[in-house]
mmCIF file of C-alpha atoms and ligand atoms in Angstrom:
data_model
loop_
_atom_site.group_PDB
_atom_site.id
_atom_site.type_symbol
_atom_site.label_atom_id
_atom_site.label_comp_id
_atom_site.label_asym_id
_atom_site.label_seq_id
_atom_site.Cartn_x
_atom_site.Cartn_y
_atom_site.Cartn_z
ATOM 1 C CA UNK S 206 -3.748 -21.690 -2.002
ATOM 2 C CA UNK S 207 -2.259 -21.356 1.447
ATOM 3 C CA UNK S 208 -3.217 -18.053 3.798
ATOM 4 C CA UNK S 209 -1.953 -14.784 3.065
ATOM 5 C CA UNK S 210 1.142 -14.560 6.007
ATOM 6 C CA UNK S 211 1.312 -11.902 8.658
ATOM 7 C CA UNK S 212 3.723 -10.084 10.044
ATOM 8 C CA UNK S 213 3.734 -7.144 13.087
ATOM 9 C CA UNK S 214 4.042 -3.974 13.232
ATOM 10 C CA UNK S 215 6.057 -1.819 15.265
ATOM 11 C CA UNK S 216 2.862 -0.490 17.434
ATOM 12 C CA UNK S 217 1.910 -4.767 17.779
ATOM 13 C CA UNK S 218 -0.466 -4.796 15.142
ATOM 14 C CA UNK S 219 -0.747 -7.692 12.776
ATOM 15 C CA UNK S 220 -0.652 -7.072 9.025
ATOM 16 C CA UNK S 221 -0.582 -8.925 5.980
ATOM 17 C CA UNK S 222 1.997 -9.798 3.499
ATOM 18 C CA UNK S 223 -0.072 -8.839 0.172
ATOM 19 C CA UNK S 224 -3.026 -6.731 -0.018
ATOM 20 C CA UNK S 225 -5.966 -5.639 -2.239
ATOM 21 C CA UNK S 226 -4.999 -2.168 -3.882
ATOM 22 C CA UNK S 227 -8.804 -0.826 -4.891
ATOM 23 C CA UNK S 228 -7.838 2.336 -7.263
ATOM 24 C CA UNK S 229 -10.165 2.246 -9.746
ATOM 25 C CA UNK S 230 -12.821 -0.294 -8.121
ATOM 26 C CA UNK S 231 -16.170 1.636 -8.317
ATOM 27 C CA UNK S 232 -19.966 0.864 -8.637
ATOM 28 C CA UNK S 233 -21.329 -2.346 -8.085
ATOM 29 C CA UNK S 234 -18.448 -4.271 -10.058
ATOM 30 C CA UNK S 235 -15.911 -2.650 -7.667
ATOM 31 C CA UNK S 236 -17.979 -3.765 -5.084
ATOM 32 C CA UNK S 237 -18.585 -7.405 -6.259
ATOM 33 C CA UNK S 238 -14.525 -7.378 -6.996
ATOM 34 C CA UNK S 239 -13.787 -6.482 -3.808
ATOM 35 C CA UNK S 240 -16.182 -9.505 -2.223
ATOM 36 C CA UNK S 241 -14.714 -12.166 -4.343
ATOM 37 C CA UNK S 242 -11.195 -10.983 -3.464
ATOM 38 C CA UNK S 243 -11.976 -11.402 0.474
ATOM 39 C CA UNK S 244 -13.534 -14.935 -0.772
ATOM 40 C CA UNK S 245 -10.124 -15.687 -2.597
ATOM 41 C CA UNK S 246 -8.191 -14.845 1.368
ATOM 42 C CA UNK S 247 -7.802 -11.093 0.705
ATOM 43 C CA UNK S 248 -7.751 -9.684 4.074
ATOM 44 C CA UNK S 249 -5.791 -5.799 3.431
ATOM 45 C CA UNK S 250 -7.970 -3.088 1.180
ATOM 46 C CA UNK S 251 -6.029 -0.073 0.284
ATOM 47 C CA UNK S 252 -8.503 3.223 -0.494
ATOM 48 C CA UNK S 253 -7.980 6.321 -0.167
ATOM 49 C CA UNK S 254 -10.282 9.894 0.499
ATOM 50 C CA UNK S 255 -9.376 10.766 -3.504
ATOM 51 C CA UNK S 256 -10.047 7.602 -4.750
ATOM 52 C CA UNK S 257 -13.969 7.607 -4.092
ATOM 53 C CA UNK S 258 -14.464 4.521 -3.367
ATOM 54 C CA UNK S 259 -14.796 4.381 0.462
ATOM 55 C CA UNK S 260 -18.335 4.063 0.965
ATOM 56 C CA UNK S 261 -17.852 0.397 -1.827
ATOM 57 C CA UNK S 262 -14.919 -1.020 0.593
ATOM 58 C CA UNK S 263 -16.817 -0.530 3.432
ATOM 59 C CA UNK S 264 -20.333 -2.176 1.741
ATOM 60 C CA UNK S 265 -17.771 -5.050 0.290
ATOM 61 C CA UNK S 266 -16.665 -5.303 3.984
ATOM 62 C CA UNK S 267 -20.202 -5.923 5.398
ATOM 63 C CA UNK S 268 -21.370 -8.383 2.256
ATOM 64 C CA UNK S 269 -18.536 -10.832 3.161
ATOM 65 C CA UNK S 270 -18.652 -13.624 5.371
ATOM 66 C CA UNK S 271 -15.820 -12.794 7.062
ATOM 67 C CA UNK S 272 -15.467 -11.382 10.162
ATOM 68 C CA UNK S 273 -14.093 -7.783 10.655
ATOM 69 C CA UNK S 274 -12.098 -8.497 13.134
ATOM 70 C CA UNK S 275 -10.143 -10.707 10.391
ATOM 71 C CA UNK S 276 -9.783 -7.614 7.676
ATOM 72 C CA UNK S 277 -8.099 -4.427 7.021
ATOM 73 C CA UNK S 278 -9.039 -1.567 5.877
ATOM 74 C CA UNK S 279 -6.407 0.920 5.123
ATOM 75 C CA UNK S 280 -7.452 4.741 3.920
ATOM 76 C CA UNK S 281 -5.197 7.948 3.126
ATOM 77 C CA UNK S 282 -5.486 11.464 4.067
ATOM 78 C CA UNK S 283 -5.472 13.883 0.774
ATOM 79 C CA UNK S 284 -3.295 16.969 0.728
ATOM 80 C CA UNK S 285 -6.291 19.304 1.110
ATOM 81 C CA UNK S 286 -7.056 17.749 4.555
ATOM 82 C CA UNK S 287 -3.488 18.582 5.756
ATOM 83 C CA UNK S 288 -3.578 20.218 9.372
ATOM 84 C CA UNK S 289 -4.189 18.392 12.882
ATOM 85 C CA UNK S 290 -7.697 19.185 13.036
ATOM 86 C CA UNK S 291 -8.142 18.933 9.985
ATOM 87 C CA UNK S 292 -6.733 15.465 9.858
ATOM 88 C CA UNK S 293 -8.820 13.911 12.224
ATOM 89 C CA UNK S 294 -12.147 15.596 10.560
ATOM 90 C CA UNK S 295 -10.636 13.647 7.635
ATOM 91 C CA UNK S 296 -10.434 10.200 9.324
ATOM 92 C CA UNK S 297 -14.458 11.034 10.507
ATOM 93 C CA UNK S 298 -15.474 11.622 6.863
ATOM 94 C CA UNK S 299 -13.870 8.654 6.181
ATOM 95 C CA UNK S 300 -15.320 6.621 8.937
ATOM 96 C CA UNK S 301 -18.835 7.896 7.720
ATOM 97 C CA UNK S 302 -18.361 6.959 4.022
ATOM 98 C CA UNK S 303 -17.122 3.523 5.014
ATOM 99 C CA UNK S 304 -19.721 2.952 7.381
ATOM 100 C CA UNK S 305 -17.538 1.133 9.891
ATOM 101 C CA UNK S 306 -16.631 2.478 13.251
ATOM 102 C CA UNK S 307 -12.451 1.779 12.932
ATOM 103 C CA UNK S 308 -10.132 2.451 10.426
ATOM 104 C CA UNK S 309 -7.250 -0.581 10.656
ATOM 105 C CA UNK S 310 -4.404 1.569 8.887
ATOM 106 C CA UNK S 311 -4.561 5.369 8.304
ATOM 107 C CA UNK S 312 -2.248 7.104 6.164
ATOM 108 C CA UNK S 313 -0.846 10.638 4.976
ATOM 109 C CA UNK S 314 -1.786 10.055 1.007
ATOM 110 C CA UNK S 315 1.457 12.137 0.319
ATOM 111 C CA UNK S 316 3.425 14.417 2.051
ATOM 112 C CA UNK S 317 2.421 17.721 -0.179
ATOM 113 C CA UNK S 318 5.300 19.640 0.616
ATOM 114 C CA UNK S 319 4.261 23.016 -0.835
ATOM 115 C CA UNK S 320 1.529 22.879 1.945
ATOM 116 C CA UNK S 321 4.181 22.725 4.601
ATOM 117 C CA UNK S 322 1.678 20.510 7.082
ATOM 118 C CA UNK S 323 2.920 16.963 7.185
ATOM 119 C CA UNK S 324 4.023 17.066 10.995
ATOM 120 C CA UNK S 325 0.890 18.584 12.138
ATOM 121 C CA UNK S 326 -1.440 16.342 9.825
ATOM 122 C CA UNK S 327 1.020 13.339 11.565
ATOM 123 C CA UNK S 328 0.084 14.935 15.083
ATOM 124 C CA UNK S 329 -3.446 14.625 14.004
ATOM 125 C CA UNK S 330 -3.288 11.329 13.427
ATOM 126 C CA UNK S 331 -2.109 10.431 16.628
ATOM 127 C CA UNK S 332 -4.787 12.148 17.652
ATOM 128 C CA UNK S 333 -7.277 10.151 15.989
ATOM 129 C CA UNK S 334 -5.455 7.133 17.649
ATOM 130 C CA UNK S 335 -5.795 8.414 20.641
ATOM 131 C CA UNK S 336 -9.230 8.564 19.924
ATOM 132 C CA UNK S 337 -9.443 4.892 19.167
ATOM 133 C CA UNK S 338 -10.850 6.274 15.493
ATOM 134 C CA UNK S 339 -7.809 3.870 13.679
ATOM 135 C CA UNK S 340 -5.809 1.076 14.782
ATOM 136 C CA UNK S 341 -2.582 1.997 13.186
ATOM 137 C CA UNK S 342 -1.137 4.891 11.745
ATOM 138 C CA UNK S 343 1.508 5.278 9.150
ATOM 139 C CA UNK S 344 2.131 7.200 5.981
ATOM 140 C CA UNK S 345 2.487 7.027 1.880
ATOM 141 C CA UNK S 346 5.220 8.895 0.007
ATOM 142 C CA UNK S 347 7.726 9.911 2.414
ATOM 143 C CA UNK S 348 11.521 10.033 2.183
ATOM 144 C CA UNK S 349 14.231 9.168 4.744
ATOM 145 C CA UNK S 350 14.071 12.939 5.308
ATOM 146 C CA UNK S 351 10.486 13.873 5.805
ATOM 147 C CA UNK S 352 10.287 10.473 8.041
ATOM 148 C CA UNK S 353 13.164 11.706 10.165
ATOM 149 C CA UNK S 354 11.264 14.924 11.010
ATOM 150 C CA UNK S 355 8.095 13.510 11.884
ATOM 151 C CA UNK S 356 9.777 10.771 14.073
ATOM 152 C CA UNK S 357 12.189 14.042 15.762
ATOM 153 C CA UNK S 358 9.630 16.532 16.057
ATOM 154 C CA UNK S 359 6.669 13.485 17.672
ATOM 155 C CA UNK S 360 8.612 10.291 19.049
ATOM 156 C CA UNK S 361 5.999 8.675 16.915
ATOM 157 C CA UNK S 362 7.553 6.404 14.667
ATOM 158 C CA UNK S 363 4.870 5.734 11.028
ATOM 159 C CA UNK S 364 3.932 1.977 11.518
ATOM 160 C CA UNK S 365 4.166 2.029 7.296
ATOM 161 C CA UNK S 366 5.353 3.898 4.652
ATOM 162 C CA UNK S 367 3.815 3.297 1.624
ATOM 163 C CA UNK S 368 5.626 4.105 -1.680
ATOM 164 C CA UNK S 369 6.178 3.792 -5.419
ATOM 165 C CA UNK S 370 8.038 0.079 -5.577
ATOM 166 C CA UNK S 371 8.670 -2.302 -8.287
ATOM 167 C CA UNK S 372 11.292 -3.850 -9.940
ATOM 168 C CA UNK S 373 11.875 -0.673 -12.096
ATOM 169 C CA UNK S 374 12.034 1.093 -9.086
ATOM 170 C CA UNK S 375 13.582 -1.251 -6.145
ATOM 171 C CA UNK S 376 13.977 1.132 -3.340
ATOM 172 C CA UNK S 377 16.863 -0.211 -1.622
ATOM 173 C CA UNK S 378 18.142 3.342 0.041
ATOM 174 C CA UNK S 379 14.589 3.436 1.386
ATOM 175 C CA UNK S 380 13.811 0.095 2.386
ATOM 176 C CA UNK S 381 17.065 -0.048 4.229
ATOM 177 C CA UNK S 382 16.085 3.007 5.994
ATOM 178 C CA UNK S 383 12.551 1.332 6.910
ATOM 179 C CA UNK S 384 14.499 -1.699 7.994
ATOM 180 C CA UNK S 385 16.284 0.131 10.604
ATOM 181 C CA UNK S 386 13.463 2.037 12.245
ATOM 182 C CA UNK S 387 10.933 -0.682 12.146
ATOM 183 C CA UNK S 388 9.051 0.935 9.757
ATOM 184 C CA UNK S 389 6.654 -1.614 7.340
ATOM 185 C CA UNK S 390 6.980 -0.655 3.502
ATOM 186 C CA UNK S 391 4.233 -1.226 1.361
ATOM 187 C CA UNK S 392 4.562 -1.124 -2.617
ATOM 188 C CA UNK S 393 2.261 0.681 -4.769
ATOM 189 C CA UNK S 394 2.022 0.398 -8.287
ATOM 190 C CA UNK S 395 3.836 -3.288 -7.287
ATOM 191 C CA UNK S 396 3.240 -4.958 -11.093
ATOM 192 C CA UNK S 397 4.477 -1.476 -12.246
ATOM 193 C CA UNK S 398 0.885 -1.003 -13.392
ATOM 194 C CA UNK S 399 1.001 -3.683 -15.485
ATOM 195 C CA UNK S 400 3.195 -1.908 -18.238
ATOM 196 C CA UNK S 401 5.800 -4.114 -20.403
ATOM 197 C CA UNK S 402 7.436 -5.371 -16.932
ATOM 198 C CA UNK S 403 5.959 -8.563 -16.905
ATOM 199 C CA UNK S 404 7.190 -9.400 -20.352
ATOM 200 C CA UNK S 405 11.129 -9.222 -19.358
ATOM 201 C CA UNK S 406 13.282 -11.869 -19.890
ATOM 202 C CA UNK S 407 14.411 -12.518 -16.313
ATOM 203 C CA UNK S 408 10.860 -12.662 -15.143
ATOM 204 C CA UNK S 409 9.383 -14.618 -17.968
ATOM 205 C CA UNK S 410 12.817 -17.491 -17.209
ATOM 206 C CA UNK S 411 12.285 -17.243 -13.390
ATOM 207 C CA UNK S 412 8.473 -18.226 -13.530
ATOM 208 C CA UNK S 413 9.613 -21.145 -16.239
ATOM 209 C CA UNK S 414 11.776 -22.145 -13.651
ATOM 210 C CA UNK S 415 9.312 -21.673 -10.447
ATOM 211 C CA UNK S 416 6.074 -23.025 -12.436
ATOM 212 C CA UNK S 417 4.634 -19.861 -11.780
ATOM 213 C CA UNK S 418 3.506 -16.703 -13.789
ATOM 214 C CA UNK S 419 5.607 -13.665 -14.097
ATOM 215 C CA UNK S 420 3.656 -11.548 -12.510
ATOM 216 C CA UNK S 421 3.592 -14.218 -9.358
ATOM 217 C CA UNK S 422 7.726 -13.828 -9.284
ATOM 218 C CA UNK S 423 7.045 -9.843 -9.292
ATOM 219 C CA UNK S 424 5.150 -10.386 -6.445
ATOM 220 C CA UNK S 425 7.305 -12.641 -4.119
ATOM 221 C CA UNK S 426 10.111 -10.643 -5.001
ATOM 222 C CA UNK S 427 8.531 -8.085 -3.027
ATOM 223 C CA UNK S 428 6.902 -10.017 -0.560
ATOM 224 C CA UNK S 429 11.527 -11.851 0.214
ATOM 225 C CA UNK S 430 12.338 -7.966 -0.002
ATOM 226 C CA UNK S 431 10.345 -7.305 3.102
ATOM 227 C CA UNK S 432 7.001 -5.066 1.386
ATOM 228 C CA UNK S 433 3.819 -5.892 1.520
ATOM 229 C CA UNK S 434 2.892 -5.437 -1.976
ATOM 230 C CA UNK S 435 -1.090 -4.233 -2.570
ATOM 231 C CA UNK S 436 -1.561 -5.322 -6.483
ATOM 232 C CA UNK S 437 -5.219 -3.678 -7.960
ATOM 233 C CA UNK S 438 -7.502 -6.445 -10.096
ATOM 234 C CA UNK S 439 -10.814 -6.262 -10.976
ATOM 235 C CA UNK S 440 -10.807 -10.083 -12.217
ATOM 236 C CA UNK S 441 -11.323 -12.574 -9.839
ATOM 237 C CA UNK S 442 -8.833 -15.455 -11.217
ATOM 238 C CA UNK S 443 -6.070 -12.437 -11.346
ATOM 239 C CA UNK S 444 -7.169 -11.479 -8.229
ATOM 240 C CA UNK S 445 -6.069 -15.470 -6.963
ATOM 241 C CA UNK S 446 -3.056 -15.623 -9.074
ATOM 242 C CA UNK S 447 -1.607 -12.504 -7.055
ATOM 243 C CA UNK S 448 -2.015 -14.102 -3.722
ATOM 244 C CA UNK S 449 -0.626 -17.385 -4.366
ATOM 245 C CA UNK S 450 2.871 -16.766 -4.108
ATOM 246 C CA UNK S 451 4.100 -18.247 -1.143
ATOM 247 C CA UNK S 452 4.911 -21.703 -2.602
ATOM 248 C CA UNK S 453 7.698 -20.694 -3.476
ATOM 249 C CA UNK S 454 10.985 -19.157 -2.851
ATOM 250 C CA UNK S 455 13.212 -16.878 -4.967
ATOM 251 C CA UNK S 456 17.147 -17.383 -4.333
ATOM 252 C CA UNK S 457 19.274 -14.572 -3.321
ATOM 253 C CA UNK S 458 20.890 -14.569 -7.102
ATOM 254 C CA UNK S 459 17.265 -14.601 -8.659
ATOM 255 C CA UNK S 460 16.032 -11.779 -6.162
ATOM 256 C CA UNK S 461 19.120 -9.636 -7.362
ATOM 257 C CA UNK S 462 18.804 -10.582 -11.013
ATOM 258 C CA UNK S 463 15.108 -8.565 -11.007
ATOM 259 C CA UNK S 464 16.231 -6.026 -8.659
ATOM 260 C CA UNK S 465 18.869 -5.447 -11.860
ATOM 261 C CA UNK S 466 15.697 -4.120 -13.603
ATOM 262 C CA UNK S 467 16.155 -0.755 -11.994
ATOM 263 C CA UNK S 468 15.610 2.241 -14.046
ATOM 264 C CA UNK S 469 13.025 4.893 -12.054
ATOM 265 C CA UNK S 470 9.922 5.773 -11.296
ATOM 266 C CA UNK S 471 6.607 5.315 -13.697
ATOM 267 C CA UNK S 472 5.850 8.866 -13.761
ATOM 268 C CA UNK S 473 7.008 12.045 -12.020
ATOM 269 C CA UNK S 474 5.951 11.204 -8.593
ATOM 270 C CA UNK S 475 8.713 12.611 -6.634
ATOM 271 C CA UNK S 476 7.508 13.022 -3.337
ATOM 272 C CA UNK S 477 9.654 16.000 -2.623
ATOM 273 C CA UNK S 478 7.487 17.899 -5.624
ATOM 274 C CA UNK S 479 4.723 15.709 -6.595
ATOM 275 C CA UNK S 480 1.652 18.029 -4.851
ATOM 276 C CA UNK S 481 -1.877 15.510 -4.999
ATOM 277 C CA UNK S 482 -4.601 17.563 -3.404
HETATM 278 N N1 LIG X 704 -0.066 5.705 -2.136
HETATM 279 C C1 LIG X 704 -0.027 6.071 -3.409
HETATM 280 O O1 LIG X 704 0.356 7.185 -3.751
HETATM 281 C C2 LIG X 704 -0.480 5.119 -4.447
HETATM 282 C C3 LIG X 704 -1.151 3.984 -4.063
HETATM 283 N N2 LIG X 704 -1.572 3.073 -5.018
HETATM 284 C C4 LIG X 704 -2.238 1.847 -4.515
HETATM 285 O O2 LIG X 704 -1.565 0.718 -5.097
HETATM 286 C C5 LIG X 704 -2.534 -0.110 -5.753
HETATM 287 C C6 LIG X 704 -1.911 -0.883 -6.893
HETATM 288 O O3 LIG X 704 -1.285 -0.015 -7.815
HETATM 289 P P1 LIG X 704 -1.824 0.212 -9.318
HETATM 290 O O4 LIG X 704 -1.365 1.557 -9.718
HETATM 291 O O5 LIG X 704 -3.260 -0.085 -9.372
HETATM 292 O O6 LIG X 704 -0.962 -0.788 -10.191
HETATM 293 P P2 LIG X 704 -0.574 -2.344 -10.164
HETATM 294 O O7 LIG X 704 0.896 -2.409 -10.301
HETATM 295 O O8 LIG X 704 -1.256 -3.059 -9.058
HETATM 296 O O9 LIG X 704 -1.174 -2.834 -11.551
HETATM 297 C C7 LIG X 704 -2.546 -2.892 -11.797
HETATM 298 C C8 LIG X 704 -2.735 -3.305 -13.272
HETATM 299 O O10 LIG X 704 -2.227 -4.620 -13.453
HETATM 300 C C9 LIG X 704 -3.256 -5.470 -13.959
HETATM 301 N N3 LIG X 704 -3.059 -6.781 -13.347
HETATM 302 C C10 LIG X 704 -3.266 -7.134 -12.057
HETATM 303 N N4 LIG X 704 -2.956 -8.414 -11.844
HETATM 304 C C11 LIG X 704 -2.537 -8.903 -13.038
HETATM 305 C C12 LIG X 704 -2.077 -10.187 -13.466
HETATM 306 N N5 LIG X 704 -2.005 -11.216 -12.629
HETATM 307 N N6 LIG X 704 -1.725 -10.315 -14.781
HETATM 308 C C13 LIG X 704 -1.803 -9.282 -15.624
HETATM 309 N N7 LIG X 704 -2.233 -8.058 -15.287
HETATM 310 C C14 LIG X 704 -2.590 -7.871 -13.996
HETATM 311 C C15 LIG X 704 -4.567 -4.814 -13.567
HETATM 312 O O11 LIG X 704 -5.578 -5.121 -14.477
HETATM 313 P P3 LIG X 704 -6.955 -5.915 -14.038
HETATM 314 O O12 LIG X 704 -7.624 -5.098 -12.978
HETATM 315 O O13 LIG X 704 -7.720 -5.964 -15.317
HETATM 316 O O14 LIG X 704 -6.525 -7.271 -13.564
HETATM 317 C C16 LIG X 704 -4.194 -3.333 -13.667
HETATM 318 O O15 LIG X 704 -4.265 -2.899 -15.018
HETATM 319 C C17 LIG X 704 -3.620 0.886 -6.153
HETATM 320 O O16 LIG X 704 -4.827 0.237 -6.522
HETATM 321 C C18 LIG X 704 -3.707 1.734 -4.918
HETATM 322 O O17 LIG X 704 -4.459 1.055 -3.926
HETATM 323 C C19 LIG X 704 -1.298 3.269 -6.339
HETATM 324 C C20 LIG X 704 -0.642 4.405 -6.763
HETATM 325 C C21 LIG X 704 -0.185 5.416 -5.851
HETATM 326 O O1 LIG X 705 -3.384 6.294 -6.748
HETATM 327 C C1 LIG X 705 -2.825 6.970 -5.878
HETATM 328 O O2 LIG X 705 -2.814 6.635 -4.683
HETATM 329 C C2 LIG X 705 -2.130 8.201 -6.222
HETATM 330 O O3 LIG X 705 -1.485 8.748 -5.372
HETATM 331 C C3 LIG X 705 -2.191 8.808 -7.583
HETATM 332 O O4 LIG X 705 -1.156 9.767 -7.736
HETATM 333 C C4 LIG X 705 -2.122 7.836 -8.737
HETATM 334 O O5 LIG X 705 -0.956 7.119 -8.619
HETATM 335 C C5 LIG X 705 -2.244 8.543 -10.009
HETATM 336 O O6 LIG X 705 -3.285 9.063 -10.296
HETATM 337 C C6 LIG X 705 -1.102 8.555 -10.929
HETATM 338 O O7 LIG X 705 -1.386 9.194 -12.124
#
């Protein structure tokens, strides 16, 4: 298996092309997951304050041999922490439960409209850059609308937006949007949470005629669309299957055929009502 590619950000950063998603990964098994998925060329973990699992992505940082300097760690900012201050007191919890002194990507979880504090959380996190308490800065769950404020009412422009993307739900309004302002997307929920996706026709033909797996032609879909998508396993030869997908290349037709999957989101999370404390 060949090195997970990179690609730059718009503040200079590096950043991978497929990451670790760790919802879920707890304990000593989330821990030991986490390890082996660093061992397998891993180099992005995705956590999250409300996912309670910062202090085992930080330990799963320190027990591998690799050096930090060569990993990510990515964490999001719940709903209940909205508020500049408040914000960066949430990055410093975070920092504390992870144990390391930098956070590599730190994003607003969701933008939690009914609490009407998305711009001043954003101001608080480039406040915490400032501070040289996370690399980058970005944001999950925004629309074209909510991104346009932040960029109007700052100049800062997110680094990433991380949202609900999949071949159910493709994006392309978004994505163009992204594309435009130099903004990174990042898929979550990229294998649609597993669900009956990878048992469609198109996918299960397209990995036939790849030699690959469906779920690998799910994944470099995303990867030709421009996302970086962060798929959660717990099992290690999953885990290796997910990252080896750039030995190949879907065409233009093929990319299109899965895109033709389109039919919403997996649940209700509309970020214009969803509310996730
Ligand atoms: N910002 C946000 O609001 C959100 C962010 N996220 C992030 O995105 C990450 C990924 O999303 P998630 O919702 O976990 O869903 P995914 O689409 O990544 O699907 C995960 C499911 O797919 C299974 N799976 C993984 N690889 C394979 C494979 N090769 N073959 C068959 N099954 C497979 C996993 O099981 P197994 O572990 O047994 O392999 C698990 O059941 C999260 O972990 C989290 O980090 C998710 C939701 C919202
Ligand atoms: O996992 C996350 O990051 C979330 O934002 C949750 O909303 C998660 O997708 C969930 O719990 C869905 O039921």
């Amino acid at each position: 298996m060949s090195a997970i590619p990179t690609v730059t950000l718009n503040d200079g950063a590096w950043f991978p092309e497929l990451g670790l998603g760790t919802y879920g990964l707890r304990g000593e098994e989330g821990i030991a997951a986490m390890v082996g998925a660093i061992g397998s060329g891993y180099r992005l973990l995705d956590t999250a304050v409300n996912y309670e699992n910062e202090r085992e992505v930080g330990e799963a940082v320190r027990r591998s041999d690799v050096d930090r300097g060569t990993l990510l760690v990515a964490s999001k900012i719940p709903g209940r922490h909205h508020g500049r201050q408040e914000a960066v007191d949430s990055v410093k919890g975070s920092l504390d439960r992870l144990g390391l002194d930098r956070i590599d990507l730190q994003l607003i979880h969701w933008p939690n409209p009914s609490v009407g504090k998305y711009v001043d959380t954003w101001r608080g996190l480039i406040e915490a850059r400032e501070l040289g308490l996370v690399r980058s800065i970005g944001v999950s769950n925004f629309t074209e609308d909510q991104l346009t404020e932040l960029i109007e009412e700052t100049g800062v422009v997110p680094a990433v937006n991380q949202v609900e993307l999949h071949p159910y739900f493709p994006q392309a309004k978004l994505r163009a949007f992204h594309a435009t302002h130099g903004i990174r997307t990042e898929s979550w929920s990229p294998l649609a949470k597993r669900s009956e996706l990878l048992t469609e026709q198109i996918l299960t033909e397209l990995a036939t005629v790849h030699d690959v797996t469906p779920t690998q032609v799910v994944l470099r879909w995303h990867t030709q669309l421009g996302s970086t998508p962060i798929p959660k396993s717990a099992d290690a030869d999953r885990q290796r299957e997910n990252a080896d997908v750039f030995g190949f290349t879907l065409t233009h037709d093929q990319l299109a055929a899965i895109s033709a999957l389109e039919r919403g989101r997996l649940w209700d999370g509309d970020p214009n009502t969803h509310e996730e404390m």
